[in-house]
XYZ file of C-alpha atoms in Angstrom:
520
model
C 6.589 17.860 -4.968
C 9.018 20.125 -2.980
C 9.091 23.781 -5.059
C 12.006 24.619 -2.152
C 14.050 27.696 -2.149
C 17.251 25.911 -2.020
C 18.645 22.260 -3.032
C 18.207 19.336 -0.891
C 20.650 16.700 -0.560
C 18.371 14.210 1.346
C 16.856 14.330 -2.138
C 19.620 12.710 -3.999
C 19.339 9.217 -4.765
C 20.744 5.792 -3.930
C 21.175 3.093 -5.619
C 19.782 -0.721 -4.467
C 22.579 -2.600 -2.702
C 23.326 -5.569 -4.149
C 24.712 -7.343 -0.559
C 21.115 -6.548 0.763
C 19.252 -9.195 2.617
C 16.437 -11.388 0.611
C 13.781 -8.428 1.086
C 15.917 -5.292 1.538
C 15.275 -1.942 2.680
C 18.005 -0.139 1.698
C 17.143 1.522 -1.378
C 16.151 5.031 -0.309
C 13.659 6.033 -3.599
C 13.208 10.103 -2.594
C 9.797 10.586 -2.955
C 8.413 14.404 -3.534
C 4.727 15.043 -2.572
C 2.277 18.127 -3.538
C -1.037 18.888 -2.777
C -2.883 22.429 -3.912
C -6.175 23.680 -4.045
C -6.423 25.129 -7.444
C -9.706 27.274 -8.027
C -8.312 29.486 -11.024
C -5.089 27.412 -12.192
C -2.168 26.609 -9.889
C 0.483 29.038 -10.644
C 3.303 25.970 -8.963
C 3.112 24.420 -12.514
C 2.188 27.682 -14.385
C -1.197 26.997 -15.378
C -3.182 29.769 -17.722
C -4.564 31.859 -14.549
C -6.953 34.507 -16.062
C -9.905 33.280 -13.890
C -7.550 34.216 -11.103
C -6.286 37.427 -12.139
C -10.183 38.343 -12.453
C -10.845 37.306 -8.964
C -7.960 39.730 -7.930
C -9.348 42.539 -9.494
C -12.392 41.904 -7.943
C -11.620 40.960 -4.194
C -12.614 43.300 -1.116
C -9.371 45.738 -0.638
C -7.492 45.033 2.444
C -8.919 46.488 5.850
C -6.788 48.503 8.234
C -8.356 45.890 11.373
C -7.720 43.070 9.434
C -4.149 40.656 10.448
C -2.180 40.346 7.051
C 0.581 39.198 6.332
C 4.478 40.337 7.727
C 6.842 39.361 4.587
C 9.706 40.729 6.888
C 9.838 38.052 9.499
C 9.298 35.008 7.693
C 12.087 32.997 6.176
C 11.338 29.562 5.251
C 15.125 28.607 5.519
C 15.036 29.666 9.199
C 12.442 27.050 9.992
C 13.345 24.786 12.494
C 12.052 21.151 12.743
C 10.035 21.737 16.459
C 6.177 22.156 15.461
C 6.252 25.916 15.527
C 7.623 28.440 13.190
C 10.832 31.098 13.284
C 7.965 33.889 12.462
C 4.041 34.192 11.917
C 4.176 35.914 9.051
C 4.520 34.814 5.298
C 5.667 36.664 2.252
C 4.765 36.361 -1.442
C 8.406 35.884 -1.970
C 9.364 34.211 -5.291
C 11.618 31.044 -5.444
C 14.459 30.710 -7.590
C 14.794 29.334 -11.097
C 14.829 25.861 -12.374
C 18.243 24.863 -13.196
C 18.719 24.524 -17.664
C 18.501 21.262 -17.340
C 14.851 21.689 -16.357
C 13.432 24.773 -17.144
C 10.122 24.546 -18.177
C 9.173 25.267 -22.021
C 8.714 29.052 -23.398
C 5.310 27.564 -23.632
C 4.264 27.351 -20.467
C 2.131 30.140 -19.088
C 2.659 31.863 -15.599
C 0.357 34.990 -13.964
C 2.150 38.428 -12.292
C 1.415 36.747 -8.699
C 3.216 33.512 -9.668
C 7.189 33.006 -9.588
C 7.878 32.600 -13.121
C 10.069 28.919 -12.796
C 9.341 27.114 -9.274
C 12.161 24.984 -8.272
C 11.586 21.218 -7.943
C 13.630 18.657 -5.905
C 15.110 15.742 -8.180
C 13.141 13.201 -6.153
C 12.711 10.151 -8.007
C 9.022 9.949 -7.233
C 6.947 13.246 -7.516
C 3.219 13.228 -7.662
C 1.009 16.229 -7.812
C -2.799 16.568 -6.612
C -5.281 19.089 -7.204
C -8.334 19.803 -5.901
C -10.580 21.848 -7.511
C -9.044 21.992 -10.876
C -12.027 22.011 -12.797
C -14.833 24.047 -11.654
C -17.159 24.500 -14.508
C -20.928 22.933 -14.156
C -20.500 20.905 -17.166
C -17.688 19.243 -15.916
C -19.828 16.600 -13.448
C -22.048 15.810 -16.705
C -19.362 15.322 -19.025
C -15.257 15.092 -18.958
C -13.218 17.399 -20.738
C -9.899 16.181 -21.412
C -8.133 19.295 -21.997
C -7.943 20.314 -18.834
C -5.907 17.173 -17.344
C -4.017 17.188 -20.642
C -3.075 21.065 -19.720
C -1.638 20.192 -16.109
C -0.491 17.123 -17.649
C 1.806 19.274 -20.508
C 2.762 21.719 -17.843
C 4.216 19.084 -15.379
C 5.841 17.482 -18.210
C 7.352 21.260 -19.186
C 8.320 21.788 -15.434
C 10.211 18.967 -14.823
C 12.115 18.540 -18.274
C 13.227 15.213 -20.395
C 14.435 13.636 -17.347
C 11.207 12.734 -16.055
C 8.269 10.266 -17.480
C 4.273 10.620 -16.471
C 3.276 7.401 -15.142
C -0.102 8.216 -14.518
C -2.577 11.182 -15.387
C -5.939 10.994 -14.014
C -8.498 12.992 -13.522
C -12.319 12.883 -11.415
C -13.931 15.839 -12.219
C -12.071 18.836 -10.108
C -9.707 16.326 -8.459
C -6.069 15.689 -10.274
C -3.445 13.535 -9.741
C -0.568 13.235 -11.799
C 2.319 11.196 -10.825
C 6.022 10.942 -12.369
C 9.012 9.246 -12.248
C 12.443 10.038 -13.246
C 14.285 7.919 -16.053
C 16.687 6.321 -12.984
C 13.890 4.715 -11.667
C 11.980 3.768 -14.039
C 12.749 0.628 -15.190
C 12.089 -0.904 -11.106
C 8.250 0.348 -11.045
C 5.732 -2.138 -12.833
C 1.953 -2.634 -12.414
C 0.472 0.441 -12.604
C -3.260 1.134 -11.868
C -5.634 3.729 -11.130
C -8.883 4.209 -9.461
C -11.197 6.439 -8.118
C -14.659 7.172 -6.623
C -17.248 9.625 -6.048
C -18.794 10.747 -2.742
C -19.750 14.293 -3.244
C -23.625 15.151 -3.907
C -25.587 12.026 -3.064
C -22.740 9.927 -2.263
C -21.429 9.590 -6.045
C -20.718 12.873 -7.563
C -17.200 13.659 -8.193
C -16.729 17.422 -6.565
C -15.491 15.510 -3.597
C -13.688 12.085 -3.065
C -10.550 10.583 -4.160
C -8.813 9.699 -7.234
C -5.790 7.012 -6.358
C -2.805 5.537 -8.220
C -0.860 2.272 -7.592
C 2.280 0.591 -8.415
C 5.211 -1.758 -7.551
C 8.634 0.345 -6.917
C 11.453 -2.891 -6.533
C 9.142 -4.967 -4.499
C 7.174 -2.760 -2.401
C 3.927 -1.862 -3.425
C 3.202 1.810 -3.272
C -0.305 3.777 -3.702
C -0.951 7.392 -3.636
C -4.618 8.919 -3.125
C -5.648 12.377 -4.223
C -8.691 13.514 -1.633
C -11.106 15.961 -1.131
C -13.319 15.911 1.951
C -16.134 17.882 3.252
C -16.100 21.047 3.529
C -17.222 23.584 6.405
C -16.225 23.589 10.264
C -19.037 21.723 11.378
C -18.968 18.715 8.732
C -16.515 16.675 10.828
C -18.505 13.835 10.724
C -19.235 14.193 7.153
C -15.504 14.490 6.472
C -14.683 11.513 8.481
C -17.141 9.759 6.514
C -15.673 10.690 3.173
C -12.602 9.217 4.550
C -13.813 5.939 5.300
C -16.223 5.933 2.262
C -13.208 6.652 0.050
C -10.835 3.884 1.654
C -13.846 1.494 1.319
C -14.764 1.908 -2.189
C -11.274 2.295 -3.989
C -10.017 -1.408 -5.419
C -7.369 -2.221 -7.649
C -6.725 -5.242 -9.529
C -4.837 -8.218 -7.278
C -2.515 -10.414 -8.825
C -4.592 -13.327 -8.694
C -7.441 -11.730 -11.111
C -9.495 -10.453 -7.663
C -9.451 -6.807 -6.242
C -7.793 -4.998 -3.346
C -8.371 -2.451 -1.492
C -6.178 0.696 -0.817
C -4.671 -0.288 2.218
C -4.220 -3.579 1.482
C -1.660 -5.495 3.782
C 1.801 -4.579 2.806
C 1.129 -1.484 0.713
C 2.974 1.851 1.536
C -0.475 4.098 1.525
C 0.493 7.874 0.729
C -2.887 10.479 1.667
C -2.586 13.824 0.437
C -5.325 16.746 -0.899
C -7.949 19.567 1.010
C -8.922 17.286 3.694
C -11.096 20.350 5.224
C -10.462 19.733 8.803
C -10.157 22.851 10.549
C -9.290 24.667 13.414
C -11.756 25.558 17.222
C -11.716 29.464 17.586
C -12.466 32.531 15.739
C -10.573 34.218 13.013
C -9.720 36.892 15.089
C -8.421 34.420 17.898
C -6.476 31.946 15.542
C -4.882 34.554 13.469
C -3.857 36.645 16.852
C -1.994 32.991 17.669
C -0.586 32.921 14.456
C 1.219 36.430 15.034
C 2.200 35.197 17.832
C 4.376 32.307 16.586
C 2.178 29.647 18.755
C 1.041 27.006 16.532
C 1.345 24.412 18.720
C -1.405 25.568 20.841
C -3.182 25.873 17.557
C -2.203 22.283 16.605
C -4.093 21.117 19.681
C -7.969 22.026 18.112
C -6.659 20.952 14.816
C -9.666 18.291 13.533
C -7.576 15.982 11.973
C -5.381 15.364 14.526
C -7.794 15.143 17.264
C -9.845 12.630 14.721
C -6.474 10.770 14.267
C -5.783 10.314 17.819
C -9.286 8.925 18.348
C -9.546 6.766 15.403
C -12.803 8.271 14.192
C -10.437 8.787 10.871
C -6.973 8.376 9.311
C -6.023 5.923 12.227
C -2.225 4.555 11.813
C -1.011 7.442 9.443
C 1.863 9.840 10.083
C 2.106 13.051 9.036
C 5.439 15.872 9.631
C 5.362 18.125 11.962
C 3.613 21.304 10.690
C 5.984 24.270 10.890
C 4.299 26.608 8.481
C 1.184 28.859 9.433
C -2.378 27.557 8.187
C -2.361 27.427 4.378
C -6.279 28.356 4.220
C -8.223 30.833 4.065
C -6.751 33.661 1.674
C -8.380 36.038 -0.260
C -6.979 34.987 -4.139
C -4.240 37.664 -4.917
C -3.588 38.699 -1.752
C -1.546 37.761 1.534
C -4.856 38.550 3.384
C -6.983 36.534 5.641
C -10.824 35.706 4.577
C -12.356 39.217 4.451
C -15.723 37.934 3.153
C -18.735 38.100 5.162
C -17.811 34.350 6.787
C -14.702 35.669 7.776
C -13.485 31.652 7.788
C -10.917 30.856 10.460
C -7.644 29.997 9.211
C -7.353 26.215 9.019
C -4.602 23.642 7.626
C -6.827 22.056 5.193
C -3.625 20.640 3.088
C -2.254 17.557 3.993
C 0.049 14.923 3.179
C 0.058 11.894 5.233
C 0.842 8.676 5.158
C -0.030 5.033 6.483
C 3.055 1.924 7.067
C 3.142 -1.711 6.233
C 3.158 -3.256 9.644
C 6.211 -5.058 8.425
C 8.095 -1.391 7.683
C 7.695 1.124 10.891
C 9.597 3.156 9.736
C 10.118 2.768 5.982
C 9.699 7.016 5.591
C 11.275 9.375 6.514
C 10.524 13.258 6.027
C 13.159 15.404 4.989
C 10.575 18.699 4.310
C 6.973 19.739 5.015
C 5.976 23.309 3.772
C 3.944 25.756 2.332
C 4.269 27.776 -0.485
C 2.597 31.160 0.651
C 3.976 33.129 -2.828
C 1.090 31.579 -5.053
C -1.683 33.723 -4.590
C -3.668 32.372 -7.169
C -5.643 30.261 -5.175
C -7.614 30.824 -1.116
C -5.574 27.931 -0.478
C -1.514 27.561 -0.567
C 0.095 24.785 -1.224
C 1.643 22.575 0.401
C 4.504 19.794 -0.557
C 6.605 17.361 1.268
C 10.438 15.602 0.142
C 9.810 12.074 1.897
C 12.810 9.381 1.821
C 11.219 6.298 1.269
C 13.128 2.836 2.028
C 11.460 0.278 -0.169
C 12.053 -3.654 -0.194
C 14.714 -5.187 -3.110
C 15.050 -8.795 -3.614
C 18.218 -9.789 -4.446
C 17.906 -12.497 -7.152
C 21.408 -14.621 -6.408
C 19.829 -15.217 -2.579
C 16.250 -15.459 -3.234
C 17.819 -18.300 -5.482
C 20.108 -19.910 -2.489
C 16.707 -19.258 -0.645
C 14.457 -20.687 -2.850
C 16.985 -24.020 -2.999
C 17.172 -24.221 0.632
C 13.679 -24.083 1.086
C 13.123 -26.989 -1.601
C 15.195 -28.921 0.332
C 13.528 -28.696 3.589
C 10.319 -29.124 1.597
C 11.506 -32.523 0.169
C 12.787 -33.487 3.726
C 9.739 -32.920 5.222
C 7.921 -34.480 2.614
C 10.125 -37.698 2.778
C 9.073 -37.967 6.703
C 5.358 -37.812 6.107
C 5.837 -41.261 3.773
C 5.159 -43.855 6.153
C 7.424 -46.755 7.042
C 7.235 -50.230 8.115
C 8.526 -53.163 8.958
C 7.404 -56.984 9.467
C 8.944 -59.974 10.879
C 9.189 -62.077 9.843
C 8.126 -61.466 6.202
C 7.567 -65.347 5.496
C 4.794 -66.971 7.973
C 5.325 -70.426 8.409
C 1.784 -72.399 9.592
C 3.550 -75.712 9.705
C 1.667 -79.200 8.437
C -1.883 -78.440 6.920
C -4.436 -80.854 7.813
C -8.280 -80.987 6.763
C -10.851 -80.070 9.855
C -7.479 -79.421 11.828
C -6.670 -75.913 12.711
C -3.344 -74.052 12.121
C -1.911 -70.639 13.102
C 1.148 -68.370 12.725
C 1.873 -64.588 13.276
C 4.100 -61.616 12.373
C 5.196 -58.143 13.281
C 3.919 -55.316 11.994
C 6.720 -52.398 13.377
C 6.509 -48.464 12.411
C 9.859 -47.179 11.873
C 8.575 -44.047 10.823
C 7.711 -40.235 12.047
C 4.131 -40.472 11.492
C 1.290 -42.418 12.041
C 0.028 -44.948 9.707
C -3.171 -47.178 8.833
C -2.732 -50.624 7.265
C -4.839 -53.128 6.344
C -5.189 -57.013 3.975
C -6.004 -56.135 0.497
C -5.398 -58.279 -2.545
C -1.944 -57.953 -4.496
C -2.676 -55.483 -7.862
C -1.127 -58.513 -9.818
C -3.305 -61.442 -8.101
C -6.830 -62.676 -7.120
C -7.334 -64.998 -5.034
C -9.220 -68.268 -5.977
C -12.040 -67.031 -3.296
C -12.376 -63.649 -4.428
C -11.976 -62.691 -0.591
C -11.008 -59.128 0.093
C -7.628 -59.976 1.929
C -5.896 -61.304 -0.549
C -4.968 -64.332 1.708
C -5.815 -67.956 1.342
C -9.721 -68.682 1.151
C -9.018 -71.170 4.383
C -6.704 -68.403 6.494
C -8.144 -65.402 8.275
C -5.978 -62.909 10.000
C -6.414 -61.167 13.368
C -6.963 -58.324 13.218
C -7.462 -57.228 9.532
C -6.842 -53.535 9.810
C -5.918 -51.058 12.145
C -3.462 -48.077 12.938
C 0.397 -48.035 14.803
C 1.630 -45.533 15.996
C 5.614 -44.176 15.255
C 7.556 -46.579 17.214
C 4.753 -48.814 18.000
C 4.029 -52.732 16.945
C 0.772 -54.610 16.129
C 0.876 -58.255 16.870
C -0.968 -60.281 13.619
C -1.974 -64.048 13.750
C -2.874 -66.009 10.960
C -5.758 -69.210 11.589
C -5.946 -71.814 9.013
C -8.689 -74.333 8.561
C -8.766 -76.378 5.546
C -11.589 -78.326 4.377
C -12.655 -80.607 1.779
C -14.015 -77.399 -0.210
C -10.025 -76.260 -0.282
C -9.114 -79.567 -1.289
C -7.859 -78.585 -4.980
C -6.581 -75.733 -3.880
C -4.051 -76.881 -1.268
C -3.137 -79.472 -3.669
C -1.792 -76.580 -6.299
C 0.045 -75.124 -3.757
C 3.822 -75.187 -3.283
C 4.130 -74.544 0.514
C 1.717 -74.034 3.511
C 3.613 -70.488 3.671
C 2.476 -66.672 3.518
C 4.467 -63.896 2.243
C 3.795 -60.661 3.220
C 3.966 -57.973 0.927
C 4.291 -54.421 2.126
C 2.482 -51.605 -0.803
């Protein structure tokens, strides 16, 4: 969800091309990602923040030794797109209006530290995670569904009659709510949800992931809601939750089985408090931070190192970070951690996201930021405006496809029938005489692609006077009775007669000392 100081027109959408190949990937669908920690109410959606204003009133005042922050210097318009930032410092500026269109209800509720009406880019796709949204005790013994219905109303307020929820859900402080605008719509289609546990014995919802997927045109699309580990030295741990969470997440497949989150082909978007944080002290990181040198900062950054190891997050993509570290603050303030842990700043908030193999480069990011002017929180938050390209099947050629392919299909089919030829068809064995042997032979020629086996079996619509399994004259036996040719190949067969007095009756019946050969 980008709440951006000014309008972005790599936000504007496109509509599918028609002239598109069979599985297109021209249709740009803009997608806007948030994630924010939100302890006491997020002020982005103007949540009812009293918890917040109480932790204000409470927090240690600022100290004259301790790096705040330099509203003066920092301009989030000025940022440019190499990985460090125009200034270190970060103001508690307020961003502009919605426009009428979209203003948010006179219901909803906002706090003195919050702008009154952020501004949200008309993406076409915007989904919103929270961490911590929920923090009561009773909330991991029992759900309370006021408090996702609250964000739920207040995103709905926000982003005005143009936009639909398509999914709300909620495991116990994590939230994720995603929505769609009326344009789009009508292309997204099998929409699920899951989520799973791996907090306090490995099942309790205070950390893990809450996930939603669907089908935008014909790509499959699935956004996950995390929250890892906490602490500097729980790397492991978080890595853990990572895999855990990717492991244990499964959807519905079309075929009545289950998939997993990153199952082949799906467009995998990963955003919440992943935790990782930064080597140093506060003192050290923030004196890096004044000094506009986050790439040097970048370098002891957890998640990247664990990214470029594989330990976790292998094969995802994330912007380039521009914006100072988004934890820790104290609530209300601009002011670094001032408790007794003094916690080095760290860019706990991320949004990343993993590729079909098929799609490289399906997404492209048009903004990655953070919004330093919500103070209701020790976290910021932080959004992204993505340009997705997603696949589009155009129905007139997936027809002329789908034709051409049944053609081939019948060709090849036609080849694998076997075919065969014999000569002559009629076997003359020439006068029959008792105790006197006779012989003739044939051809048996394969004029077809593929091999075949043949063999002498009786005619469905005859049995011979013997009962013998070849179907020939008790008195004849061929040579050989079975056997395979190859394409292009022949099989020489003779036929040996020798009547006797047993056959008497039946030579007499018949009409010629001939045998047809019938091909079946």
């Amino acid at each position: 969800m980008d709440f951006s100081d000014t309008p972005l027109s790599a936000c504007s959408s496109t509509d599918a091309e028609s002239s598109a190949p069979l599985l297109s990937t021209n249709t740009q669908a803009n997608a806007s990602v948030a994630s924010a920690s939100s302890r006491a109410g997020l002020g982005v959606i103007g949540t009812d923040s009293a918890s917040a204003t109480n932790s204000r009133q409470s927090s240690p005042t600022r100290s004259s030794s301790q790096p705040s922050i330099n509203p003066s210097s920092y301009s989030p318009t000025s940022l440019p797109k190499s990985s460090s930032v125009a200034g270190p410092a970060l103001p508690p500026r307020p961003l502009p209006p919605l426009p009428k269109s979209s203003s948010p209800t006179s219901s909803t509720t906002t706090t003195a530290a919050s702008p009154t009406s952020p501004a949200i880019a008309p993406g076409d796709i915007i989904a919103l995670g929270l961490q911590e949204a929920d923090t009561s005790t009773e909330v991991y013994l029992a759900h309370d569904p006021a408090t996702l219905s609250t964000f739920r109303d207040q995103v709905t307020s926000a982003l005005g009659p143009d936009y639909t929820i398509l999914s709300a859900r909620q495991l116990v402080g994590l939230v994720l709510i995603v929505a769609v605008h009326e344009r789009i719509r009508p292309a997204i289609r099998n929409v699920e949800w899951a989520s799973v546990g791996c907090g306090v014995m490995g099942v309790l919802g205070n950390k893990g992931g809450v996930a939603v997927r669907f089908w935008v045109y014909d790509s499959r699309v699935c956004i996950v809601n995390a929250h890892l580990a906490a602490d500097y030295a729980q790397l492991a741990r978080r890595n853990s939750d990572f895999h855990e969470i990717r492991r244990r997440l499964w959807f519905r497949k079309e075929d009545g089985g289950v998939g997993a989150v990153d199952e082949p082909g799906t467009l995998v978007f990963w955003i919440g408090d992943m935790n990782y944080r930064l080597q140093g002290t506060q003192e050290r990181v923030v004196q890096i931070i004044n000094e506009n040198r986050l790439d040097s900062l970048l370098v002891t950054d957890q998640l990247k190192q664990a990214m470029a190891k594989g330990d976790a997050f292998a094969g995802f993509q994330e912007p380039p970070i521009t914006f100072p570290p988004t934890y820790k603050y104290d609530i209300g303030t601009t002011v670094w951690d001032t408790s007794e842990k003094r916690r080095t700043p760290a860019w706990c908030d991320r949004i990343l996201w993993h590729l079909p193999a098929t799609s490289p480069e399906a997404v492209q990011p048009n903004r990655y930021m953070g919004h330093f002017g919500y103070l209701d929180s020790d976290h910021r938050p932080v959004s992204a405006s993505l340009s997705v390209q997603v696949a589009v099947i155009d129905p007139i050629q997936l027809d002329d496809v789908t034709r051409d392919i049944l053609r081939e299909h019948d060709k090849w089919e036609n080849e694998l029938i076997p075919e065969a030829n014999v000569l002559p068809a009629i076997v003359d064995l020439g006068a029959l005489r008792l105790l006197h042997e006779c012989a003739g032979e044939c051809v048996l020629e394969n004029t077809g692609k593929i091999p075949f086996v043949w063999e002498f079996v009786a005619r469905p619509d005859h049995v011979p006077a013997s009962g013998g399994p070849t179907g020939l004259a008790p008195w004849c036996t061929p040579e050989p009775q079975r056997g395979v040719v190859e394409p292009g190949d022949k099989q020489r067969i003779v036929f040996v007669g020798y009547p006797t007095p047993a056959h008497t009756a039946l030579l007499n019946r018949s009409e010629s000392p001939s045998l047809r050969i019938s091909l079946f």
